CSV table of C-alpha atoms in Angstrom, one decimal:
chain,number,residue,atom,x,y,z
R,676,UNK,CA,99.3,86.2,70.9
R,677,UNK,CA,96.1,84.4,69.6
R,678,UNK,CA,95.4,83.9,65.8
R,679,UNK,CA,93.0,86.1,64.5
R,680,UNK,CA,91.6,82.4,63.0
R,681,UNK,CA,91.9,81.0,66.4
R,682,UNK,CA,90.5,83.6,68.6
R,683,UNK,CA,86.8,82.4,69.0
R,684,UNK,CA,87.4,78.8,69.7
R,685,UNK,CA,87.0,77.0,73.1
R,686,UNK,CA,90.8,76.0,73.3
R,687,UNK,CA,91.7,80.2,73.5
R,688,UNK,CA,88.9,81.3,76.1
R,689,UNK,CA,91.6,81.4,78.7
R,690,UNK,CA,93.9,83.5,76.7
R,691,UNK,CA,91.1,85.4,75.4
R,692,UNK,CA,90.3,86.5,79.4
R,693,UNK,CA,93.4,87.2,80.2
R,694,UNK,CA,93.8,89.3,76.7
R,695,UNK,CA,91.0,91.0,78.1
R,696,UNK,CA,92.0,92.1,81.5
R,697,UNK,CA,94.8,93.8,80.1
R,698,UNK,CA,93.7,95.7,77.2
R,699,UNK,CA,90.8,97.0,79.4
R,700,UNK,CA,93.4,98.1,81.5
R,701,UNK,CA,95.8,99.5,78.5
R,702,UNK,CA,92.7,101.7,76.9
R,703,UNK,CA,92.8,104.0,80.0
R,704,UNK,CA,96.1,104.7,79.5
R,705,UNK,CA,96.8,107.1,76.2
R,706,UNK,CA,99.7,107.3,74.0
R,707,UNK,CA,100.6,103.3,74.0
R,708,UNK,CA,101.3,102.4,70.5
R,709,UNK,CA,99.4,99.3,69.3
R,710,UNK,CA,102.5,97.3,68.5
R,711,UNK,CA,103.9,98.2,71.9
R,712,UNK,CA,100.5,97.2,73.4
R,713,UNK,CA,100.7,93.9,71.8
R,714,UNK,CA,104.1,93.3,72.9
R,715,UNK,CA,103.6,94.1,76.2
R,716,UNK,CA,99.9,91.7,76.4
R,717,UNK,CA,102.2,88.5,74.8
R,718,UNK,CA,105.4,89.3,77.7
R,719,UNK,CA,102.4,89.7,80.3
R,720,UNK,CA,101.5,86.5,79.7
R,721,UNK,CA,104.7,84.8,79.2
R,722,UNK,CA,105.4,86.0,82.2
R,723,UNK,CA,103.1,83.8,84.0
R,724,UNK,CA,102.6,80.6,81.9
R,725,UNK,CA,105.6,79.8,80.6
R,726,UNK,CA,107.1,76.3,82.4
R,727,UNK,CA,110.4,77.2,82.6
R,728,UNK,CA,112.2,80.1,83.6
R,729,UNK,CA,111.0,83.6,82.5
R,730,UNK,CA,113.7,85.0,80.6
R,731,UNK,CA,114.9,86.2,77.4
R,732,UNK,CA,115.7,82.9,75.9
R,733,UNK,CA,112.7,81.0,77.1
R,734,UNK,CA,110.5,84.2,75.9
R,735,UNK,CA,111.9,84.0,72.3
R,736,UNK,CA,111.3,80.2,72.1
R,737,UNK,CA,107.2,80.1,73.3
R,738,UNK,CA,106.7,84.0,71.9
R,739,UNK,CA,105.8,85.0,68.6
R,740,UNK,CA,109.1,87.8,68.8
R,741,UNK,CA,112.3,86.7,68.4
R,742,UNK,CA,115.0,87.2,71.7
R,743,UNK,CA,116.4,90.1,70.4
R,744,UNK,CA,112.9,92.0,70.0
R,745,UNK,CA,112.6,91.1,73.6
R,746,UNK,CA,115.5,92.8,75.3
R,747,UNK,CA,115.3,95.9,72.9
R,748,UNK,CA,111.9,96.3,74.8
R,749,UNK,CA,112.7,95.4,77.9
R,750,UNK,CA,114.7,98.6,77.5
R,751,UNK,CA,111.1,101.3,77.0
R,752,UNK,CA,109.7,103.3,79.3
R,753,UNK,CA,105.7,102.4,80.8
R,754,UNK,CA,103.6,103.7,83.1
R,755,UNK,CA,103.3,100.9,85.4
R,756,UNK,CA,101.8,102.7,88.1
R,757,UNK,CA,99.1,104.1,86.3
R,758,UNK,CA,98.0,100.4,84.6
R,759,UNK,CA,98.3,98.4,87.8
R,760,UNK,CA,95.9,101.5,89.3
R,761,UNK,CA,93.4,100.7,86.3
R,762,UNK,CA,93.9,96.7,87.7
R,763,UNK,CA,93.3,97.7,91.1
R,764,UNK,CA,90.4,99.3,89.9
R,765,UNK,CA,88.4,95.9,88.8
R,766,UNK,CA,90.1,93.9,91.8
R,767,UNK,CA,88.6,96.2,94.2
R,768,UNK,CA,85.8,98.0,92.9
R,769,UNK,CA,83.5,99.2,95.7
R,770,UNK,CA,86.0,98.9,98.8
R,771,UNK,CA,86.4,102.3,100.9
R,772,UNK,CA,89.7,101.0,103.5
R,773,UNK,CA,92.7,101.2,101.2
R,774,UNK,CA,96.2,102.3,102.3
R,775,UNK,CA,99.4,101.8,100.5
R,776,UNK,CA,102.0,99.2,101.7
R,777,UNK,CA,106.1,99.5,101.1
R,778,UNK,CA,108.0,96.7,101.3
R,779,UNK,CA,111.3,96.1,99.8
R,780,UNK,CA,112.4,93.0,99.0
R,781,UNK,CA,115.7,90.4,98.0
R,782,UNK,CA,116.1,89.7,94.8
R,783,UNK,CA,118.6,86.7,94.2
R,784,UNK,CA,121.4,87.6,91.2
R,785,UNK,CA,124.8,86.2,91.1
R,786,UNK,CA,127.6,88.1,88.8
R,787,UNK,CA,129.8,91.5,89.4
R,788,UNK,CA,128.5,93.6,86.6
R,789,UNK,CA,124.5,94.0,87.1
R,790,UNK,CA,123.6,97.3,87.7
R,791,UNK,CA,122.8,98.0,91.9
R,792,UNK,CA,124.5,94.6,92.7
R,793,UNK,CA,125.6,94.3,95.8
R,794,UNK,CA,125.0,93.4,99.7
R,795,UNK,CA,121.1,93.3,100.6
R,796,UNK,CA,119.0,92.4,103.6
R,797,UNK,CA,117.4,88.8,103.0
R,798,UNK,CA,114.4,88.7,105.5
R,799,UNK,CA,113.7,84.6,104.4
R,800,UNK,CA,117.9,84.0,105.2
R,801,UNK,CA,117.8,86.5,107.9
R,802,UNK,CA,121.3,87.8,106.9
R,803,UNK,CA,122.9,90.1,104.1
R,804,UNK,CA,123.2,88.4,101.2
R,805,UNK,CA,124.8,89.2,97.7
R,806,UNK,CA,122.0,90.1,95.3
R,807,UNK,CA,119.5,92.7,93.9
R,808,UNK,CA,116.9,94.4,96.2
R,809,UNK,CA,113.5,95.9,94.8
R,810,UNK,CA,111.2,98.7,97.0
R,811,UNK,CA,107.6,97.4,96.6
R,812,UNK,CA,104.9,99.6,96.3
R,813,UNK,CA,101.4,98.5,96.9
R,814,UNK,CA,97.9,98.8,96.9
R,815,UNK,CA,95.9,97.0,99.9
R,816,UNK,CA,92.4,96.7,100.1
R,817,UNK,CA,91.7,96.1,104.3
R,818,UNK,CA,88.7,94.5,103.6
R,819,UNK,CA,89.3,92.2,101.1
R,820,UNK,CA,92.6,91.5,102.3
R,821,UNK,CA,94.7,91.7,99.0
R,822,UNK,CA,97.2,93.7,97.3
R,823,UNK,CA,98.0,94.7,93.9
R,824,UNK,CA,101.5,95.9,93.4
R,825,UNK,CA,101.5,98.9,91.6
R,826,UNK,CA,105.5,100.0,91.4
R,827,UNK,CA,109.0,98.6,91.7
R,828,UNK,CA,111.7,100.5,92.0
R,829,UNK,CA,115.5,98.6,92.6
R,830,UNK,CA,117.9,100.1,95.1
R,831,UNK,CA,120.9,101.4,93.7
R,832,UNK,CA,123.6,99.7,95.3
R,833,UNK,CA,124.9,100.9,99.3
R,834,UNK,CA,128.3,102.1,97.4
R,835,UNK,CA,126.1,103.7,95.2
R,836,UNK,CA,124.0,105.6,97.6
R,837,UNK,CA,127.4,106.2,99.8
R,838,UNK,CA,128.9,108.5,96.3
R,839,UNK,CA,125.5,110.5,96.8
R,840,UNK,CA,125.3,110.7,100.3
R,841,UNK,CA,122.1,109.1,100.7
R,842,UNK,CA,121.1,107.0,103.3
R,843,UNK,CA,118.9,104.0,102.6
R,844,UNK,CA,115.4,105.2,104.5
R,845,UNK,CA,116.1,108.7,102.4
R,846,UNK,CA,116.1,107.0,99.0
R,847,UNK,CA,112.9,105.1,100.1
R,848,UNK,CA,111.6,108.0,101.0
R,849,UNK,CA,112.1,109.7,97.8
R,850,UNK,CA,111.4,106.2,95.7
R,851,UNK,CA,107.4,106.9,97.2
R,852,UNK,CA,107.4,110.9,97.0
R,853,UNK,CA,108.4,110.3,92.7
R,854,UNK,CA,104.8,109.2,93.0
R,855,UNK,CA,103.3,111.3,95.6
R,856,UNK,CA,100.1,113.3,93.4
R,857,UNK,CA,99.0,109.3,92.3
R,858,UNK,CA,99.3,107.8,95.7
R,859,UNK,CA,97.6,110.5,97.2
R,860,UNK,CA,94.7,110.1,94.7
R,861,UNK,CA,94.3,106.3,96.5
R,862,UNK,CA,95.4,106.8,100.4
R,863,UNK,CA,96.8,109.0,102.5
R,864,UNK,CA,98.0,106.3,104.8
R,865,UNK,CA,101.3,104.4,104.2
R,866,UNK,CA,102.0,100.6,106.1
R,867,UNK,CA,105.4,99.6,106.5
R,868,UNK,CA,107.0,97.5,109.2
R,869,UNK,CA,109.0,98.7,112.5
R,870,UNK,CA,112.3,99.6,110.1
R,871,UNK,CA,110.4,102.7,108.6
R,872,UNK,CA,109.7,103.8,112.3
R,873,UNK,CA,112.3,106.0,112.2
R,874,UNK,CA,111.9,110.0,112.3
R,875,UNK,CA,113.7,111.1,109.0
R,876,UNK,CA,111.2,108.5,107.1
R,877,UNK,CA,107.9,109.6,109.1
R,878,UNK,CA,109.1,113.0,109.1
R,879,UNK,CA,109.6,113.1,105.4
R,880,UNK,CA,106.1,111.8,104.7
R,881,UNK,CA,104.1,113.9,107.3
R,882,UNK,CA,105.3,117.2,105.4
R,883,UNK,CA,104.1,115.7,102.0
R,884,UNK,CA,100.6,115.0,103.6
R,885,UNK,CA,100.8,111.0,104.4
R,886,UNK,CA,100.3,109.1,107.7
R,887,UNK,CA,102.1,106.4,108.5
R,888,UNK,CA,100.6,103.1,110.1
R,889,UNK,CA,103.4,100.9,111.6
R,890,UNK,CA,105.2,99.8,115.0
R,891,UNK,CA,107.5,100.5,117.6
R,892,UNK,CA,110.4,98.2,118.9
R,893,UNK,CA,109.2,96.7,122.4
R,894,UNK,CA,111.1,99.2,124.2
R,895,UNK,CA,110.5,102.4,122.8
R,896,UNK,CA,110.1,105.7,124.7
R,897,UNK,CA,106.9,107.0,124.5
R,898,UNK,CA,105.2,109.5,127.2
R,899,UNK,CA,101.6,110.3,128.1
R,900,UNK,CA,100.7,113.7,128.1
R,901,UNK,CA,99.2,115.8,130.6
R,902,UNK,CA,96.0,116.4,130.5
R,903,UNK,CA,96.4,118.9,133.9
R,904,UNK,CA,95.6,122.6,133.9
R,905,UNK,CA,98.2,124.5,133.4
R,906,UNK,CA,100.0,125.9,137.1
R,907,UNK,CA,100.5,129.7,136.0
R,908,UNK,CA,103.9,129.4,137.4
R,909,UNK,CA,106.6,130.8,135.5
R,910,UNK,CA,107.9,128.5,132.5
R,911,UNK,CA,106.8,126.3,129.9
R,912,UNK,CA,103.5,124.4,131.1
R,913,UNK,CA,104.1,120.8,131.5
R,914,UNK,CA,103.5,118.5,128.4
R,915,UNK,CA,103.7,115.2,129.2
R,916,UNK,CA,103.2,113.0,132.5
R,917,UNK,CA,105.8,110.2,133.0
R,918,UNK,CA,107.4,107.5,130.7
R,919,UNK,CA,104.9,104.6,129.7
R,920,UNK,CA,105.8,101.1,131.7
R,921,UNK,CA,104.2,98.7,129.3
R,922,UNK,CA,103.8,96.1,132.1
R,923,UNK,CA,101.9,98.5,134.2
R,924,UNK,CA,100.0,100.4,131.6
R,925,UNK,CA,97.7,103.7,133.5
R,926,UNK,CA,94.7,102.6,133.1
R,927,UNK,CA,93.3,106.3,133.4
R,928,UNK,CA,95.1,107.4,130.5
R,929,UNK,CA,94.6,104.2,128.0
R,930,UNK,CA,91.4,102.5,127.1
R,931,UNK,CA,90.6,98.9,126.1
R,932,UNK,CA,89.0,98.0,123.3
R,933,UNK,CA,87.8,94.8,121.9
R,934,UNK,CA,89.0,93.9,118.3
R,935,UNK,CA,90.3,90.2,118.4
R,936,UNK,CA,89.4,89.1,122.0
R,937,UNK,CA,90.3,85.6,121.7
R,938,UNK,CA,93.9,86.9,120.8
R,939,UNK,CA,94.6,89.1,124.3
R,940,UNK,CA,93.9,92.3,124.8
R,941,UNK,CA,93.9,96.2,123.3
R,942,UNK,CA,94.4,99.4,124.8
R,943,UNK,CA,95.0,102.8,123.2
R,944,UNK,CA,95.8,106.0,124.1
R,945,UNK,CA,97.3,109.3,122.6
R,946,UNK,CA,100.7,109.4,123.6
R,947,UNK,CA,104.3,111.3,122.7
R,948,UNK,CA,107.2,109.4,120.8
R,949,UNK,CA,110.5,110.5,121.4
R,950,UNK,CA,112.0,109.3,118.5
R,951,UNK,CA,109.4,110.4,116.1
R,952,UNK,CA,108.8,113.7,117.7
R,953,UNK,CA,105.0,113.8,117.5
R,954,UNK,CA,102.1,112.6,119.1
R,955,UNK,CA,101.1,109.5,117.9
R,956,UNK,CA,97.5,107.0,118.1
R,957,UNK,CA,99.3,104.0,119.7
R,958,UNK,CA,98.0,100.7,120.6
R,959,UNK,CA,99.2,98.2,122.8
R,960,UNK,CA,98.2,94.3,121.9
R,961,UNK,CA,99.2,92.0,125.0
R,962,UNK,CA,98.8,88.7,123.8
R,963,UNK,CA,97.7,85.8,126.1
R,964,UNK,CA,101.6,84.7,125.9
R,965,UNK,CA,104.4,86.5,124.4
R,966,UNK,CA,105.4,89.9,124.6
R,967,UNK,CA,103.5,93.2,124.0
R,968,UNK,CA,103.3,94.6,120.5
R,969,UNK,CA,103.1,98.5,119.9
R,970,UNK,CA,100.8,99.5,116.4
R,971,UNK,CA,101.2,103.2,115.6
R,972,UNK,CA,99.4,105.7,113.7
R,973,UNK,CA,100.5,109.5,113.2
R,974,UNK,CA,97.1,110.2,111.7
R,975,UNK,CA,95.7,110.2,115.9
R,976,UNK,CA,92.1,110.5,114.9
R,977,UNK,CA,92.6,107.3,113.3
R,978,UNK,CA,90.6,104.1,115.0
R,979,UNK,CA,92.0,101.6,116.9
R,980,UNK,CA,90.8,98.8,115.3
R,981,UNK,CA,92.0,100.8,111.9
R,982,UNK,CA,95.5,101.0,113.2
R,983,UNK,CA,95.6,97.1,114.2
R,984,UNK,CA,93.8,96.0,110.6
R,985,UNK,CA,95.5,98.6,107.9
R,986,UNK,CA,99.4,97.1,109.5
R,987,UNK,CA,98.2,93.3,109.2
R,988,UNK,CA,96.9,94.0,106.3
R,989,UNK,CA,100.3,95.0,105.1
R,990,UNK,CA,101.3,91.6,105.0
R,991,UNK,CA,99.7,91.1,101.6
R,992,UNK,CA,102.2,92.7,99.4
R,993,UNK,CA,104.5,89.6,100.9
R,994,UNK,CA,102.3,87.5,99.2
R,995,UNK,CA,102.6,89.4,95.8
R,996,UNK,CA,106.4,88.6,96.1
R,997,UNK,CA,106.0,85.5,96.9
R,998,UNK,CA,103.5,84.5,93.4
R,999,UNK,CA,105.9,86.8,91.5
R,1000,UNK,CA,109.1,84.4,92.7
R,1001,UNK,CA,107.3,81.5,92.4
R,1002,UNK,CA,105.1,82.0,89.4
R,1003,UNK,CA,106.2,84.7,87.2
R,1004,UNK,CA,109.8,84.6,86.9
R,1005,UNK,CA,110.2,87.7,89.2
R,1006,UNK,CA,114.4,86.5,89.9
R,1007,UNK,CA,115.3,84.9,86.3
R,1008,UNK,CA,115.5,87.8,84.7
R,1009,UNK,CA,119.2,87.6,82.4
R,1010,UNK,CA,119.6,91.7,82.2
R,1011,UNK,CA,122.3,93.3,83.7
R,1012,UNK,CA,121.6,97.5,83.7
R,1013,UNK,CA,118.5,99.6,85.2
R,1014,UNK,CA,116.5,100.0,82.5
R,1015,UNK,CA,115.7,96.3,81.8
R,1016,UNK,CA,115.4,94.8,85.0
R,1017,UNK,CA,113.5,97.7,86.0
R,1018,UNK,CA,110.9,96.3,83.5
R,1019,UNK,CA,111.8,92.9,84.4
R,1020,UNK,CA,110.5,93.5,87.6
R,1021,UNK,CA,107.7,95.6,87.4
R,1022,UNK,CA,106.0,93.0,84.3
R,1023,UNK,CA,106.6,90.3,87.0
R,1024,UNK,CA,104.2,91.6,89.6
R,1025,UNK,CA,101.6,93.4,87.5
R,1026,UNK,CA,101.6,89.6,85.4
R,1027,UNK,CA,100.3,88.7,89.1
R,1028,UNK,CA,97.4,91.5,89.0
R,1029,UNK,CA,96.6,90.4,85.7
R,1030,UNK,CA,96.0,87.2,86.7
R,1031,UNK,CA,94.3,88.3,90.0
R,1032,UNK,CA,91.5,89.9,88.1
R,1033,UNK,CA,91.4,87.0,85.7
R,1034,UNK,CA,90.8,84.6,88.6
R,1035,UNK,CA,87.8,87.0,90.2
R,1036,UNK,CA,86.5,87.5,87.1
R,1037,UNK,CA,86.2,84.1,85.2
R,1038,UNK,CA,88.1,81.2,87.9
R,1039,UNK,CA,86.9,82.1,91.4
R,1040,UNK,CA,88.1,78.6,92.7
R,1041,UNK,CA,91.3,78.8,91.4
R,1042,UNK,CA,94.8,80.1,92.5
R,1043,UNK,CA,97.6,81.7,90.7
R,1044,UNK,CA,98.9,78.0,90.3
R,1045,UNK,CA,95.7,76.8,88.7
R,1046,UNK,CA,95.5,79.5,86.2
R,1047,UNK,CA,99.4,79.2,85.5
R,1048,UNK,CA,99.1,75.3,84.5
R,1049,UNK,CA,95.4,76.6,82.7
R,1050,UNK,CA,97.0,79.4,80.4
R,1051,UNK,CA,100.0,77.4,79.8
R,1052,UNK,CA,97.3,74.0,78.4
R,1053,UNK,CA,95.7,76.6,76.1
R,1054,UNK,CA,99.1,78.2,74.8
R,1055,UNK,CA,100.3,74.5,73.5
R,1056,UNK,CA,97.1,73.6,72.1
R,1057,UNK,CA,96.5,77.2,70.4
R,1058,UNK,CA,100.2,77.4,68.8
R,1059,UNK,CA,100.1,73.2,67.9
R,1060,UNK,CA,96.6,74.7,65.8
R,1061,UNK,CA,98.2,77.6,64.5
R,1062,UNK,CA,100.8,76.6,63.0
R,1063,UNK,CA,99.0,73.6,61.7
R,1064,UNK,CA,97.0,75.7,59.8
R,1065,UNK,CA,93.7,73.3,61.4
R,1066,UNK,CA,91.3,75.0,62.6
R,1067,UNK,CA,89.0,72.2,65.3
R,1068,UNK,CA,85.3,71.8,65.0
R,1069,UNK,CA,84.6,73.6,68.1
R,1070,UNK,CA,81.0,72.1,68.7
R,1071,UNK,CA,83.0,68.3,67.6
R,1072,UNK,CA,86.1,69.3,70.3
R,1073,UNK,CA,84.7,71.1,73.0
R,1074,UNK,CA,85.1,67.8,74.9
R,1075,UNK,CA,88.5,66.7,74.3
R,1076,UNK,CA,89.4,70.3,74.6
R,1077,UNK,CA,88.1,70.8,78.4
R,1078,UNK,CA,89.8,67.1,79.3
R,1079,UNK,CA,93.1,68.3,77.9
R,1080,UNK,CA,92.9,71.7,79.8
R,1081,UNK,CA,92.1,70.0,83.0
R,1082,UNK,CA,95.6,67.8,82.7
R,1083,UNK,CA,97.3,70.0,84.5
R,1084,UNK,CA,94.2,72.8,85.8
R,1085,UNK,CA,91.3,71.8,88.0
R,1086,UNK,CA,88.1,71.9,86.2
R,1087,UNK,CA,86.8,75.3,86.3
C-alpha cells in the first residue's frame, strides 16, 4: 500500500490508479471490512507486479503483511463474482451484445496432497496431464471483443466426482447454476466449445432459462423439418424431412447469408439435433478450403451473424488465462486445500480486470506487460522513499521520476 506521505507524488500515480479501480469497485460491494479491503487492494496488486513468482513467500517479502498474514487470508470467503461484475461494469459501459463464456482450464501443480489433484485435460499438451483444473466463467463483450473473468471454480478431482456419482459436464453444469440469478442479470446466452454440445449440459441450462451458443462435431445428425401440410392419414404427422448431407446442403430449406465473405460462405436454417433433442438455429460456414464448420444456437430466433460472432467471441476468456499464467502468478500458487487456491485463483484473474480497466482508463497504448513492468518501477521507487523517510520535491523530480518509470514501461 502507498504511504499516506507518499500518496500525492508523481512516483505513486500508477499505484494511485490502480488503488482506484479497485476501491471503486469494492464500495459497491457492502459488508467488506476496511482492513480486509486493504488487504485484498495490496495482494491485487502483488498479484500483477511482482517480478518473480506470485506466492506466499514472494508476497511477504515486497508486501507490507508478513507470509503468515497472507495464507491466513488466502483462507476468507469474497464475493468475486459480484466485484469482477462492478469491473465489467467500467470495462464495458454502454455495450448491449454480452454473453457469458465457460471455459475450463489446466492448471500445472506437482505433489500428491493438493486438494482436487489429479489427471486433467491439457488443451496446449493436447493430452491428460497431472495437475489442477479451474472452470472459467466469463464475461464477453461481442463488440469490443474482451472478457473479464468473473468466477473460478476448481474441479474436484475425477476420483472425487466418481465417490459422488457425478459426471464431469454435471459438475459444470452445477459450478454455473451456483450463480444462475447473477448471470441471468448479464445474459441469457452461454458460449462454450463443441465438448458442452452434449444433451445433459444443454438440457440442464434450457430448464434454468439459458441458451447455449456453440458447435457440432462435423458429423453430427441433424434433420430438416417439414414444412408440408399435414396428410390426415392416421398417425403422428411427419416432423422432419431427411438427414442433412452437408456436402449437398437443400438449398430450399437453408439460406445464405453474408457475414465474412472473404472467409467462404454461410447458410442457416432451423433444423432438428438428434443428440440435443431440440430444434436448434444452425449455421453452416464452408470455408474456401478446409472442412465445414457447424455454429449452433438453441435460442432459434437468434441471428445468424449473432450465432457466428457470440462463439468467436468466446475465444477471449483464453486470453484472460493466458495474462493470468503469464502475468499474474495464476500457477505458483504454494497452497495445497480448496479454500486457498480457490482464492489463489480467482485474485489471479480479477488482478487482470483490474489492470484492464487501469489500461482503458489512464494507459490506452499499453498492454498488460507494460503496466506490469510500470506498477512494478513505481513500487521500488515508492517503498526505497518510504522507508527512507524522504519525501522528493515533486516539481524538482518529476523528470528523473518519468525516466526511471520508462526503464522498463514505454512512455505513457
Amino acid at each position: 500500500m502507498i504511504s499516506d506521505k507518499h500518496k500525492d507524488t508523481t512516483f505513486s500515480s500508477p499505484l494511485n490508479h490502480y488503488q482506484y479501480a479497485c476501491r471503486k469497485a469494492l464500495s459497491a460491494i457492502p459488508g467488506i471490512k476496511k482492513a480486509f479491503v486493504n488487504f485484498l487492494i495490496e495482494t491485487l496488486m502483488l498479484f500483477v507486479l511482482l517480478p518473480r513468482k506470485a506466492n506466499f513467500s514472494q508476497m511477504g517479502i515486497y508486501g507490507n503483511y508478513c507470509e503468515k498474514t497472507f495464507r491466513k487470508n488466502f483462507s476468507k470467503p469474497f464475493p468475486w463474482i459480484d466485484f469482477n461484475i462492478e469491473l465489467g461494469k467500467h470495462l464495458f459501459q454502454s455495450s448491449t451484445r454480452k454473453a457469458i463464456a465457460i471455459d475450463p482450464s489446466y492448471i500445472s501443480k506437482s505433489g500428491k496432497h493438493t486438494q482436487g489433484i489429479g489427471q486433467f485435460w491439457s488443451g496446449c499438451a493436447q493430452a491428460v496431464k497431472h495437475g489442477l483444473e479451474i472452470l472459467g466463467i466469463g464475461l464477453i463483450d461481442i463488440d469490443r471483443k474482451d472478457c473479464v473473468s468473473l468466477r473460478a471454480v476448481q474441479t474436484p478431482s475425477p476420483k472425487s466426482l466418481a465417490e459422488c456419482g457425478l459426471s464431469l459436464p454435471k459438475w459444470y453444469l452445477s459450478s454455473i447454476l451456483a450463480n444462475k440469478e447473477k448471470l441471468l442479470g448479464l445474459s441469457r446466452y452461454i458460449v462454450a466449445d463443441s465438448y458442452f454440445a452434449i444433451f445433459e449440459f444443454v438440457d440442464g441450462l434450457a430448464r434454468e432459462g439459458f441458451h447455449i451458443v456453440s458447435r457440432f462435431r462435423s458429423n453430427a445428425a441433424l434433420m430438416y423439418l417439414h414444412e408440408g401440410e399435414p396428410t390426415g392419414k392416421k398417425g403422428r404427422p411427419r416432423k422432419y424431412d431427411g438427414k442433412i448431407d452437408f456436402d449437398n446442403l437443400d438449398m430450399g430449406k437453408f439460406s445464405q447469408v453474408h457475414i465474412y465473405a472473404d472467409e467462404g460462405g454461410f447458410y442457416t436454417a432451423i433444423v432438428y439435433s438428434k443428440s440435443l433433442k431440440r430444434n436448434v438455429r444452425l449455421v453452416v460456414f464452408q470455408p474456401k478450403d478446409g472442412k465445414h464448420i457447424l455454429y449452433f444456437s438453441t435460442d432459434t430466433d437468434m441471428s445468424a451473424k449473432d450465432v457466428v460472432e457470440y462463439y468467436r467471441t468466446r475465444f477471449q476468456i483464453e486470453f484472460c488465462y493466458r495474462d493470468g499464467k503469464q502475468f499474474a502468478g495464476l500457477c505458483e500458487c504454494q497452497a495445497r486445500d480448496f479454500a486457498k487456491l480457490d482464492f489463489a485463483f480467482n485474485a489471479s484473474l480479477t488482478a487482470v480486470n483490474v489492470a484492464k480497466v487501469v489500461i482503458k482508463e489512464h494507459y490506452p497504448t499499453f498492454s498488460i506487460a507494460n503496466l506490469k513492468s510500470l506498477l512494478y518501477n513505481a513500487y521500488i521507487m515508492n517503498r526505497f522513499f518510504v522507508i527512507s523517510g524522504f519525501r522528493p520535491n515533486k516539481s524538482i523530480n518529476a523528470k528523473i521520476v518519468k525516466e526511471l518509470f520508462n526503464i522498463a514501461a514505454p512512455a505513457a
